[in-house]
Short mmCIF file of C-alpha atoms in Angstrom, two decimals:
data_model
loop_
_atom_site.label_atom_id
_atom_site.label_comp_id
_atom_site.label_asym_id
_atom_site.label_seq_id
_atom_site.Cartn_x
_atom_site.Cartn_y
_atom_site.Cartn_z
CA GLU A 187 111.89 179.49 155.53
CA ARG A 188 111.88 179.39 151.76
CA ARG A 189 109.61 182.44 151.70
CA ARG A 190 111.99 184.35 153.92
CA CYS A 191 115.04 183.47 151.86
CA ARG A 192 113.17 184.52 148.72
CA TYR A 193 113.75 188.12 149.84
CA LEU A 194 117.42 187.78 148.89
CA CYS A 195 116.37 187.33 145.25
CA THR A 196 114.35 190.55 145.16
CA ALA A 197 115.72 193.84 143.86
CA ARG A 198 116.02 195.25 147.40
CA GLY A 199 117.73 192.10 148.65
CA CYS A 200 120.26 192.17 145.82
CA CYS A 201 120.86 195.87 146.39
CA HIS A 202 121.54 195.28 150.07
CA MET A 203 123.95 192.45 149.28
CA VAL A 204 125.79 194.76 146.90
CA GLN A 205 126.03 197.28 149.73
CA VAL A 206 127.54 194.61 151.97
CA LEU A 207 130.11 193.74 149.31
CA LEU A 208 131.05 197.38 148.71
CA ALA A 209 131.35 198.04 152.45
CA ALA A 210 133.59 194.99 152.91
CA LEU A 211 135.83 196.07 150.02
CA LEU A 212 135.95 199.62 151.36
CA LEU A 213 137.00 198.28 154.75
CA VAL A 214 139.78 196.22 153.17
CA CYS A 215 141.08 199.06 151.00
CA SER A 216 141.05 201.46 153.96
CA SER A 217 143.00 199.00 156.09
CA VAL A 218 145.59 198.68 153.31
CA SER A 219 145.90 202.48 153.17
CA GLY A 220 146.45 202.62 156.92
CA GLY A 221 148.81 199.66 157.03
CA PRO A 222 152.50 199.84 157.95
CA ALA A 223 154.36 202.37 155.87
CA GLY A 224 156.94 199.79 154.85
CA GLY A 225 160.26 201.19 153.83
CA TYR A 226 163.47 200.58 155.69
CA THR A 227 163.21 197.85 158.29
CA GLY A 228 166.45 198.34 160.18
CA LEU A 229 167.37 194.65 159.98
CA PRO A 230 170.89 194.64 158.57
CA ALA A 231 171.42 191.13 159.90
CA LEU A 232 169.01 189.89 157.22
CA GLY A 233 170.88 191.71 154.51
CA GLY A 234 168.11 194.28 154.04
CA ILE A 235 164.53 193.24 153.31
CA TYR A 236 164.29 195.45 150.25
CA TYR A 237 167.72 194.33 149.04
CA TYR A 238 166.37 190.79 148.66
CA HIS A 239 162.92 191.97 147.56
CA TYR A 240 164.43 193.73 144.54
CA GLY A 241 166.76 190.88 143.72
CA GLY A 242 169.87 192.48 145.17
CA ALA A 243 169.76 195.32 142.65
CA TYR A 244 169.99 198.13 145.20
CA SER A 245 172.17 198.90 148.17
CA GLY A 246 170.57 199.37 151.58
CA PHE A 247 170.70 202.21 154.03
CA SER A 248 173.28 202.50 156.76
CA GLY A 249 174.04 204.74 159.69
CA ALA A 250 172.29 208.10 159.91
CA GLU A 251 170.44 207.56 156.65
CA GLY A 252 168.85 204.39 157.98
CA GLU A 253 167.72 206.11 161.16
CA ARG A 254 166.31 209.01 159.17
CA ALA A 255 164.44 206.61 156.88
CA GLN A 256 162.89 204.94 159.91
CA GLN A 257 161.83 208.29 161.39
CA LEU A 258 160.25 209.40 158.12
CA ASP A 259 158.41 206.08 157.78
CA GLN A 260 156.97 206.36 161.27
CA HIS A 261 156.00 210.02 160.85
CA PHE A 262 154.38 209.33 157.47
CA TYR A 263 152.47 206.40 158.96
CA LEU A 264 151.16 208.54 161.83
CA LEU A 265 150.02 211.23 159.40
CA LYS A 266 147.94 208.74 157.40
CA LEU A 267 146.64 206.73 160.35
CA PRO A 268 143.72 209.04 161.41
CA ILE A 269 142.47 209.21 157.82
CA ALA A 270 142.62 205.45 157.42
CA LYS A 271 140.89 204.89 160.76
CA ALA A 272 138.05 207.22 159.76
CA ALA A 273 137.63 205.40 156.44
CA MET A 274 137.69 202.01 158.19
CA ALA A 275 135.08 203.21 160.69
CA ALA A 276 132.85 204.39 157.85
CA GLY A 277 133.26 201.08 156.02
CA GLY A 278 132.47 199.15 159.20
CA CYS A 279 129.32 201.21 159.82
CA PHE A 280 128.17 200.66 156.25
CA LEU A 281 128.76 196.95 156.62
CA VAL A 282 126.79 196.66 159.87
CA PHE A 283 123.94 198.80 158.56
CA SER A 284 123.65 196.76 155.34
CA CYS A 285 123.64 193.49 157.27
CA ILE A 286 120.87 194.83 159.51
CA LEU A 287 118.83 195.74 156.43
CA ILE A 288 119.22 192.22 155.07
CA LEU A 289 118.15 190.74 158.42
CA ILE A 290 115.11 193.02 158.53
CA GLY A 291 114.18 191.98 155.01
CA VAL A 292 114.54 188.28 155.73
CA LEU A 293 112.37 188.62 158.84
CA ARG A 294 109.74 190.46 156.76
CA VAL A 295 109.62 193.41 159.15
CA SER A 296 108.59 195.70 156.30
CA TRP A 297 105.40 193.65 155.82
CA ARG A 298 104.41 193.92 159.47
CA PHE A 299 105.57 197.52 159.81
CA PRO A 300 105.46 199.22 156.37
CA ALA A 301 106.51 202.57 157.81
CA TRP A 302 109.97 201.07 158.25
CA LEU A 303 110.46 201.33 154.49
CA LEU A 304 110.05 205.10 154.68
CA ILE A 305 112.54 205.20 157.55
CA GLU A 306 114.93 203.07 155.51
CA CYS A 307 114.52 205.42 152.55
CA THR A 308 115.37 208.41 154.74
CA LEU A 309 118.46 206.69 156.15
CA ASP A 310 119.63 205.64 152.69
CA ILE A 311 119.35 209.19 151.37
CA ALA A 312 121.14 210.58 154.43
CA ILE A 313 124.00 208.11 153.98
CA ALA A 314 124.26 208.76 150.24
CA VAL A 315 124.35 212.53 150.75
CA GLY A 316 126.81 212.27 153.65
CA THR A 317 129.16 210.06 151.67
CA VAL A 318 129.93 212.85 149.18
CA PRO A 319 131.63 215.25 151.67
CA ALA A 320 133.20 212.24 153.40
CA LEU A 321 134.87 211.23 150.13
CA TYR A 322 136.08 214.77 149.60
CA TYR A 323 137.55 214.85 153.11
CA PHE A 324 139.21 211.45 152.59
CA LEU A 325 140.90 212.36 149.31
CA HIS A 326 141.71 215.95 150.30
CA SER A 327 143.32 214.81 153.56
CA LEU A 328 145.38 212.15 151.78
CA MET A 329 146.62 214.66 149.22
CA GLY A 330 147.58 216.94 152.10
CA VAL A 331 149.71 214.13 153.55
CA TYR A 332 151.32 213.38 150.20
CA ASN A 333 152.09 217.07 149.65
CA SER A 334 153.71 217.38 153.07
CA SER A 335 157.43 217.91 153.56
CA VAL A 336 157.68 214.53 155.31
CA CYS A 337 156.46 212.65 152.26
CA LYS A 338 158.66 214.68 149.89
CA GLU A 339 161.78 214.08 151.95
CA ARG A 340 160.91 210.39 152.30
CA GLU A 341 160.44 210.05 148.56
CA GLN A 342 163.75 211.74 147.79
CA LEU A 343 165.60 209.65 150.35
CA TYR A 344 164.38 206.37 148.91
CA GLN A 345 164.92 207.50 145.35
CA SER A 346 168.51 208.38 146.19
CA LYS A 347 169.06 204.69 146.91
CA GLY A 348 167.21 203.57 143.80
CA TYR A 349 164.07 202.34 145.56
CA ARG A 350 160.73 202.66 143.79
CA GLY A 351 157.16 202.66 145.09
CA PHE A 352 157.51 205.52 147.58
CA TRP A 353 156.03 208.26 145.42
CA CYS A 354 153.92 210.98 147.00
CA SER A 355 150.69 210.16 145.22
CA LEU A 356 147.56 208.11 145.82
CA HIS A 357 148.15 204.38 145.50
CA GLY A 358 145.79 201.76 144.14
CA ALA A 359 143.99 200.90 147.38
CA GLU A 360 143.20 204.57 148.07
CA VAL A 361 141.91 205.18 144.55
CA ALA A 362 139.83 202.01 144.88
CA ALA A 363 138.42 203.25 148.20
CA GLY A 364 137.31 206.47 146.51
CA LEU A 365 135.65 204.58 143.66
CA LEU A 366 133.95 202.21 146.11
CA GLY A 367 132.61 205.20 148.01
CA CYS A 368 131.09 206.58 144.80
CA MET A 369 129.55 203.21 144.02
CA ALA A 370 128.18 202.99 147.56
CA THR A 371 126.49 206.37 147.06
CA VAL A 372 124.75 205.08 143.96
CA ALA A 373 123.79 201.85 145.75
CA TYR A 374 122.19 203.68 148.67
CA LEU A 375 120.27 206.01 146.36
CA SER A 376 119.00 202.95 144.48
CA SER A 377 118.05 201.36 147.78
CA ALA A 378 116.07 204.46 148.71
CA VAL A 379 114.11 204.27 145.47
CA LEU A 380 113.45 200.57 145.96
CA ALA A 381 112.30 201.20 149.54
CA VAL A 382 109.67 203.68 148.31
CA ARG A 383 108.52 201.23 145.65
CA GLY A 384 108.34 198.51 148.28
CA TYR A 385 106.24 200.71 150.53
CA ARG A 386 103.76 201.33 147.74
CA THR A 387 103.59 197.62 146.92
CA VAL A 388 103.01 196.57 150.54
CA HIS A 389 100.40 199.30 150.99
CA GLN A 390 98.50 198.17 147.88
CA GLN A 391 98.65 194.50 148.87
CA LYS A 392 97.35 195.21 152.36
CA GLN A 393 94.41 197.08 150.84
CA LYS A 394 93.64 194.12 148.52
CA PRO A 395 94.35 190.96 150.55
CA GLY A 396 92.47 188.83 148.04
CA GLN A 397 95.26 189.37 145.49
CA LEU A 398 98.03 188.09 147.76
#
């Protein structure tokens, strides 16, 4: 058991654990991006959620303006939802794949079946290369939503009441998701290199069992 757990201290094991961490963070940031749009809640009985949130500094919506704010919030949320779901699906796949790699390493499958390391290298390169256009699609689609008339009208409506935080630009979680995607690309490329090195090491050790 100690020999199996020793894999986690190797360069490949550490790289795979970094991949798990990045995938988990990407999943969280994507879920934040696809979360409720916020904005007007339509609960005048509570005095207005944002009225209390900002210390009573701003007046709330009423009548037709309140209904319009709700419609814009819902439409804006629906525009961002497919993008966020795609990012969450990608983060979930990365997380599952990285966990499988750790399990394979702990079970020493690469020692019994060295060709797996070449397969792993191929998969790592494919994921790293595929992440680049995926990141472009993610950021380009988000900018398309933020440049839409719905977002512009929503921003102006909230600004007319003095509310802040509804700007039509990428927020922190979305920027973080983009950076995490770039870091994941580097991590998978590093994993591919380590897989090739591992294949060479296992191949040499199997040829010289007396040095094990």
